[in-house]
Amino acid sequence: MGNDPSLAMRLDELTRDYKNSFVSENLDEKTRRDAKNSRNYYTHFDKNSEKKALKGFELSGLTNKLRGLLISALLTKLGIDH
């Protein structure tokens, strides 16, 4: 488990491998950092990281952006062009 890539590394790889106009416009460095911080808080409930975690409408928006990345990856794997 200690050798697994971090979430930040995985998101960087996914945004590079499945890059299209949606990914370029919606998954910038700040969005990836928000995803990492929110995931860490909601997974571990560490009070120190609570301030960095997105909540409410912002978290919903982040979820939609990540869903778009997932759909981009799926379409690419199915052979559908960017």
Short mmCIF file of N, CA, C and O in Angstrom, two decimals:
data_model
loop_
_atom_site.label_atom_id
_atom_site.label_comp_id
_atom_site.label_asym_id
_atom_site.label_seq_id
_atom_site.Cartn_x
_atom_site.Cartn_y
_atom_site.Cartn_z
N MET A 1 0.82 -1.19 0.00
CA MET A 1 0.00 0.00 0.00
C MET A 1 0.86 1.25 0.00
O MET A 1 0.51 2.24 -0.59
N GLY A 2 2.01 1.22 0.63
CA GLY A 2 2.89 2.37 0.68
C GLY A 2 3.50 2.71 -0.66
O GLY A 2 3.96 3.83 -0.86
N ASN A 3 3.50 1.77 -1.60
CA ASN A 3 4.07 2.02 -2.92
C ASN A 3 3.04 2.48 -3.94
O ASN A 3 3.38 2.76 -5.08
N ASP A 4 1.77 2.53 -3.53
CA ASP A 4 0.72 2.95 -4.44
C ASP A 4 0.88 4.43 -4.79
O ASP A 4 1.28 5.23 -3.94
N PRO A 5 0.54 4.81 -6.01
CA PRO A 5 0.60 6.23 -6.37
C PRO A 5 -0.43 7.03 -5.55
O PRO A 5 -1.51 6.52 -5.24
N SER A 6 -0.10 8.24 -5.23
CA SER A 6 -1.02 9.10 -4.48
C SER A 6 -2.18 9.51 -5.39
O SER A 6 -2.11 9.40 -6.62
N LEU A 7 -3.23 10.02 -4.77
CA LEU A 7 -4.36 10.50 -5.55
C LEU A 7 -3.94 11.63 -6.48
O LEU A 7 -4.36 11.68 -7.63
N ALA A 8 -3.09 12.52 -5.99
CA ALA A 8 -2.61 13.62 -6.83
C ALA A 8 -1.89 13.08 -8.07
O ALA A 8 -2.12 13.57 -9.18
N MET A 9 -1.07 12.07 -7.89
CA MET A 9 -0.36 11.47 -9.02
C MET A 9 -1.34 10.80 -9.99
O MET A 9 -1.19 10.90 -11.21
N ARG A 10 -2.32 10.12 -9.44
CA ARG A 10 -3.31 9.44 -10.28
C ARG A 10 -4.14 10.43 -11.09
O ARG A 10 -4.40 10.22 -12.27
N LEU A 11 -4.55 11.53 -10.45
CA LEU A 11 -5.32 12.55 -11.16
C LEU A 11 -4.49 13.22 -12.25
O LEU A 11 -4.99 13.49 -13.34
N ASP A 12 -3.22 13.48 -11.96
CA ASP A 12 -2.33 14.05 -12.97
C ASP A 12 -2.23 13.12 -14.18
O ASP A 12 -2.30 13.55 -15.33
N GLU A 13 -2.08 11.83 -13.91
CA GLU A 13 -1.97 10.85 -14.99
C GLU A 13 -3.27 10.75 -15.80
O GLU A 13 -3.24 10.74 -17.03
N LEU A 14 -4.39 10.72 -15.11
CA LEU A 14 -5.68 10.63 -15.80
C LEU A 14 -5.95 11.85 -16.66
O LEU A 14 -6.43 11.73 -17.80
N THR A 15 -5.67 13.04 -16.13
CA THR A 15 -5.92 14.24 -16.92
C THR A 15 -4.98 14.34 -18.11
O THR A 15 -5.33 14.91 -19.14
N ARG A 16 -3.81 13.75 -18.00
CA ARG A 16 -2.87 13.72 -19.13
C ARG A 16 -3.30 12.67 -20.16
O ARG A 16 -3.33 12.93 -21.36
N ASP A 17 -3.67 11.49 -19.70
CA ASP A 17 -3.99 10.39 -20.61
C ASP A 17 -5.33 10.56 -21.33
O ASP A 17 -5.50 10.06 -22.44
N TYR A 18 -6.27 11.25 -20.70
CA TYR A 18 -7.61 11.39 -21.28
C TYR A 18 -7.95 12.85 -21.55
O TYR A 18 -9.09 13.27 -21.44
N LYS A 19 -6.94 13.60 -21.94
CA LYS A 19 -7.10 15.03 -22.17
C LYS A 19 -7.99 15.30 -23.38
O LYS A 19 -7.82 14.71 -24.44
N ASN A 20 -8.95 16.17 -23.18
CA ASN A 20 -9.80 16.69 -24.24
C ASN A 20 -10.21 18.10 -23.81
O ASN A 20 -9.72 18.61 -22.80
N SER A 21 -11.10 18.74 -24.54
CA SER A 21 -11.45 20.12 -24.19
C SER A 21 -12.12 20.21 -22.82
O SER A 21 -11.84 21.13 -22.05
N PHE A 22 -12.98 19.26 -22.48
CA PHE A 22 -13.62 19.28 -21.17
C PHE A 22 -12.59 19.16 -20.05
O PHE A 22 -12.60 19.93 -19.10
N VAL A 23 -11.71 18.20 -20.17
CA VAL A 23 -10.69 17.98 -19.15
C VAL A 23 -9.78 19.20 -19.04
O VAL A 23 -9.48 19.67 -17.93
N SER A 24 -9.36 19.76 -20.16
CA SER A 24 -8.48 20.92 -20.14
C SER A 24 -9.13 22.12 -19.47
O SER A 24 -8.48 22.87 -18.74
N GLU A 25 -10.42 22.31 -19.71
CA GLU A 25 -11.13 23.47 -19.17
C GLU A 25 -11.57 23.29 -17.72
O GLU A 25 -11.80 24.27 -17.02
N ASN A 26 -11.72 22.05 -17.25
CA ASN A 26 -12.35 21.83 -15.95
C ASN A 26 -11.48 21.17 -14.90
O ASN A 26 -11.85 21.16 -13.72
N LEU A 27 -10.36 20.59 -15.27
CA LEU A 27 -9.56 19.88 -14.29
C LEU A 27 -8.15 20.48 -14.20
O LEU A 27 -7.16 19.81 -14.45
N ASP A 28 -8.11 21.73 -13.81
CA ASP A 28 -6.82 22.41 -13.65
C ASP A 28 -6.18 22.00 -12.32
O ASP A 28 -6.72 21.17 -11.57
N GLU A 29 -5.04 22.56 -12.03
CA GLU A 29 -4.28 22.21 -10.82
C GLU A 29 -5.10 22.44 -9.55
O GLU A 29 -5.10 21.63 -8.64
N LYS A 30 -5.82 23.56 -9.49
CA LYS A 30 -6.62 23.86 -8.30
C LYS A 30 -7.73 22.82 -8.10
O LYS A 30 -7.97 22.37 -6.98
N THR A 31 -8.37 22.43 -9.17
CA THR A 31 -9.44 21.43 -9.08
C THR A 31 -8.88 20.10 -8.60
O THR A 31 -9.49 19.44 -7.75
N ARG A 32 -7.73 19.71 -9.11
CA ARG A 32 -7.12 18.45 -8.67
C ARG A 32 -6.71 18.53 -7.20
O ARG A 32 -6.87 17.57 -6.45
N ARG A 33 -6.22 19.70 -6.78
CA ARG A 33 -5.85 19.89 -5.37
C ARG A 33 -7.10 19.84 -4.48
O ARG A 33 -7.10 19.22 -3.42
N ASP A 34 -8.20 20.46 -4.93
CA ASP A 34 -9.46 20.40 -4.18
C ASP A 34 -9.95 18.96 -4.06
O ASP A 34 -10.46 18.56 -3.01
N ALA A 35 -9.80 18.18 -5.13
CA ALA A 35 -10.22 16.77 -5.09
C ALA A 35 -9.40 16.01 -4.06
O ALA A 35 -9.94 15.22 -3.27
N LYS A 36 -8.09 16.24 -4.08
CA LYS A 36 -7.21 15.55 -3.13
C LYS A 36 -7.55 15.93 -1.70
O LYS A 36 -7.73 15.07 -0.82
N ASN A 37 -7.70 17.22 -1.43
CA ASN A 37 -7.98 17.68 -0.07
C ASN A 37 -9.35 17.20 0.42
O ASN A 37 -9.48 16.78 1.57
N SER A 38 -10.34 17.26 -0.44
CA SER A 38 -11.68 16.81 -0.05
C SER A 38 -11.71 15.32 0.19
O SER A 38 -12.29 14.85 1.18
N ARG A 39 -11.07 14.56 -0.68
CA ARG A 39 -11.01 13.11 -0.49
C ARG A 39 -10.33 12.76 0.82
O ARG A 39 -10.80 11.91 1.58
N ASN A 40 -9.22 13.44 1.11
CA ASN A 40 -8.51 13.15 2.36
C ASN A 40 -9.37 13.45 3.58
O ASN A 40 -9.40 12.66 4.53
N TYR A 41 -10.11 14.55 3.56
CA TYR A 41 -10.95 14.87 4.71
C TYR A 41 -12.10 13.86 4.84
O TYR A 41 -12.33 13.31 5.91
N TYR A 42 -12.81 13.62 3.75
CA TYR A 42 -13.99 12.75 3.85
C TYR A 42 -13.63 11.28 4.04
O TYR A 42 -14.47 10.50 4.49
N THR A 43 -12.39 10.90 3.76
CA THR A 43 -11.96 9.53 4.01
C THR A 43 -11.47 9.36 5.44
O THR A 43 -11.78 8.37 6.10
N HIS A 44 -10.70 10.32 5.95
CA HIS A 44 -10.05 10.18 7.25
C HIS A 44 -10.66 11.05 8.35
O HIS A 44 -10.33 10.88 9.51
N PHE A 45 -11.53 11.99 8.00
CA PHE A 45 -12.18 12.90 8.95
C PHE A 45 -11.18 13.55 9.90
O PHE A 45 -11.41 13.66 11.10
N ASP A 46 -10.07 13.98 9.32
CA ASP A 46 -9.04 14.68 10.08
C ASP A 46 -9.46 16.13 10.23
O ASP A 46 -9.62 16.85 9.24
N LYS A 47 -9.65 16.60 11.46
CA LYS A 47 -10.09 17.97 11.72
C LYS A 47 -9.15 19.00 11.12
O LYS A 47 -9.58 20.09 10.74
N ASN A 48 -7.87 18.68 11.01
CA ASN A 48 -6.90 19.62 10.46
C ASN A 48 -7.12 19.88 8.97
O ASN A 48 -6.75 20.92 8.45
N SER A 49 -7.69 18.92 8.26
CA SER A 49 -7.90 19.09 6.82
C SER A 49 -9.33 19.52 6.49
O SER A 49 -9.65 19.72 5.32
N GLU A 50 -10.17 19.70 7.50
CA GLU A 50 -11.56 20.08 7.26
C GLU A 50 -11.68 21.42 6.53
O GLU A 50 -12.54 21.59 5.65
N LYS A 51 -10.82 22.36 6.84
CA LYS A 51 -10.89 23.69 6.22
C LYS A 51 -10.60 23.65 4.72
O LYS A 51 -11.09 24.49 3.97
N LYS A 52 -9.82 22.68 4.28
CA LYS A 52 -9.45 22.57 2.87
C LYS A 52 -10.48 21.80 2.05
O LYS A 52 -10.47 21.86 0.82
N ALA A 53 -11.36 21.07 2.71
CA ALA A 53 -12.33 20.23 2.02
C ALA A 53 -13.49 21.06 1.48
O ALA A 53 -13.97 21.98 2.15
N LEU A 54 -13.92 20.75 0.27
CA LEU A 54 -15.09 21.41 -0.30
C LEU A 54 -16.35 20.83 0.33
O LEU A 54 -16.40 19.67 0.73
N LYS A 55 -17.37 21.68 0.37
CA LYS A 55 -18.65 21.27 0.95
C LYS A 55 -19.79 21.78 0.08
O LYS A 55 -19.61 22.70 -0.70
N GLY A 56 -20.95 21.18 0.24
CA GLY A 56 -22.15 21.67 -0.42
C GLY A 56 -22.05 21.79 -1.93
O GLY A 56 -21.62 20.86 -2.63
N PHE A 57 -22.44 22.96 -2.43
CA PHE A 57 -22.48 23.21 -3.87
C PHE A 57 -21.11 23.05 -4.52
O PHE A 57 -21.00 22.52 -5.62
N GLU A 58 -20.05 23.51 -3.83
CA GLU A 58 -18.70 23.38 -4.39
C GLU A 58 -18.30 21.92 -4.54
O GLU A 58 -17.70 21.53 -5.53
N LEU A 59 -18.65 21.10 -3.55
CA LEU A 59 -18.35 19.66 -3.63
C LEU A 59 -19.14 19.00 -4.75
O LEU A 59 -18.61 18.15 -5.48
N SER A 60 -20.38 19.43 -4.93
CA SER A 60 -21.20 18.90 -6.02
C SER A 60 -20.59 19.25 -7.37
O SER A 60 -20.54 18.42 -8.29
N GLY A 61 -20.10 20.48 -7.51
CA GLY A 61 -19.45 20.88 -8.76
C GLY A 61 -18.19 20.07 -9.03
O GLY A 61 -17.93 19.67 -10.17
N LEU A 62 -17.41 19.83 -7.98
CA LEU A 62 -16.20 19.01 -8.11
C LEU A 62 -16.57 17.59 -8.55
O LEU A 62 -15.93 17.02 -9.43
N THR A 63 -17.62 17.05 -7.96
CA THR A 63 -18.07 15.71 -8.31
C THR A 63 -18.44 15.64 -9.80
O THR A 63 -18.09 14.68 -10.49
N ASN A 64 -19.11 16.67 -10.30
CA ASN A 64 -19.48 16.69 -11.71
C ASN A 64 -18.26 16.76 -12.61
O ASN A 64 -18.21 16.12 -13.67
N LYS A 65 -17.25 17.53 -12.21
CA LYS A 65 -16.02 17.61 -13.01
C LYS A 65 -15.31 16.27 -13.05
O LYS A 65 -14.84 15.83 -14.09
N LEU A 66 -15.25 15.58 -11.91
CA LEU A 66 -14.60 14.28 -11.85
C LEU A 66 -15.41 13.23 -12.62
O LEU A 66 -14.85 12.34 -13.25
N ARG A 67 -16.72 13.37 -12.60
CA ARG A 67 -17.58 12.48 -13.39
C ARG A 67 -17.27 12.68 -14.89
O ARG A 67 -17.22 11.72 -15.65
N GLY A 68 -17.05 13.93 -15.29
CA GLY A 68 -16.68 14.21 -16.67
C GLY A 68 -15.37 13.56 -17.06
O GLY A 68 -15.21 13.07 -18.18
N LEU A 69 -14.40 13.55 -16.13
CA LEU A 69 -13.13 12.87 -16.38
C LEU A 69 -13.36 11.36 -16.56
O LEU A 69 -12.80 10.75 -17.47
N LEU A 70 -14.19 10.78 -15.73
CA LEU A 70 -14.51 9.36 -15.84
C LEU A 70 -15.17 9.05 -17.18
O LEU A 70 -14.81 8.08 -17.86
N ILE A 71 -16.11 9.89 -17.60
CA ILE A 71 -16.77 9.68 -18.89
C ILE A 71 -15.78 9.83 -20.04
O ILE A 71 -15.80 9.06 -20.99
N SER A 72 -14.87 10.81 -19.93
CA SER A 72 -13.84 10.99 -20.96
C SER A 72 -12.97 9.75 -21.07
O SER A 72 -12.64 9.31 -22.18
N ALA A 73 -12.59 9.19 -19.94
CA ALA A 73 -11.76 7.98 -19.95
C ALA A 73 -12.53 6.81 -20.58
O ALA A 73 -11.98 6.07 -21.41
N LEU A 74 -13.78 6.66 -20.21
CA LEU A 74 -14.60 5.58 -20.75
C LEU A 74 -14.76 5.70 -22.27
O LEU A 74 -14.58 4.73 -23.00
N LEU A 75 -15.07 6.90 -22.73
CA LEU A 75 -15.24 7.10 -24.17
C LEU A 75 -13.95 6.84 -24.92
O LEU A 75 -13.96 6.26 -26.01
N THR A 76 -12.83 7.27 -24.35
CA THR A 76 -11.53 7.01 -24.99
C THR A 76 -11.27 5.52 -25.06
O THR A 76 -10.82 5.01 -26.10
N LYS A 77 -11.54 4.79 -23.99
CA LYS A 77 -11.32 3.34 -23.99
C LYS A 77 -12.23 2.63 -24.99
O LYS A 77 -11.86 1.59 -25.52
N LEU A 78 -13.39 3.22 -25.25
CA LEU A 78 -14.31 2.64 -26.23
C LEU A 78 -13.92 2.99 -27.67
O LEU A 78 -14.56 2.54 -28.62
N GLY A 79 -12.89 3.83 -27.81
CA GLY A 79 -12.40 4.17 -29.14
C GLY A 79 -13.05 5.40 -29.75
O GLY A 79 -12.92 5.63 -30.95
N ILE A 80 -13.75 6.17 -28.95
CA ILE A 80 -14.41 7.38 -29.45
C ILE A 80 -13.43 8.54 -29.31
O ILE A 80 -12.89 8.79 -28.24
N ASP A 81 -13.20 9.25 -30.42
CA ASP A 81 -12.23 10.35 -30.43
C ASP A 81 -12.63 11.47 -29.48
O ASP A 81 -13.79 11.63 -29.11
N HIS A 82 -11.62 12.29 -29.18
CA HIS A 82 -11.82 13.43 -28.30
C HIS A 82 -12.84 14.36 -28.90
O HIS A 82 -13.41 15.17 -28.34
#
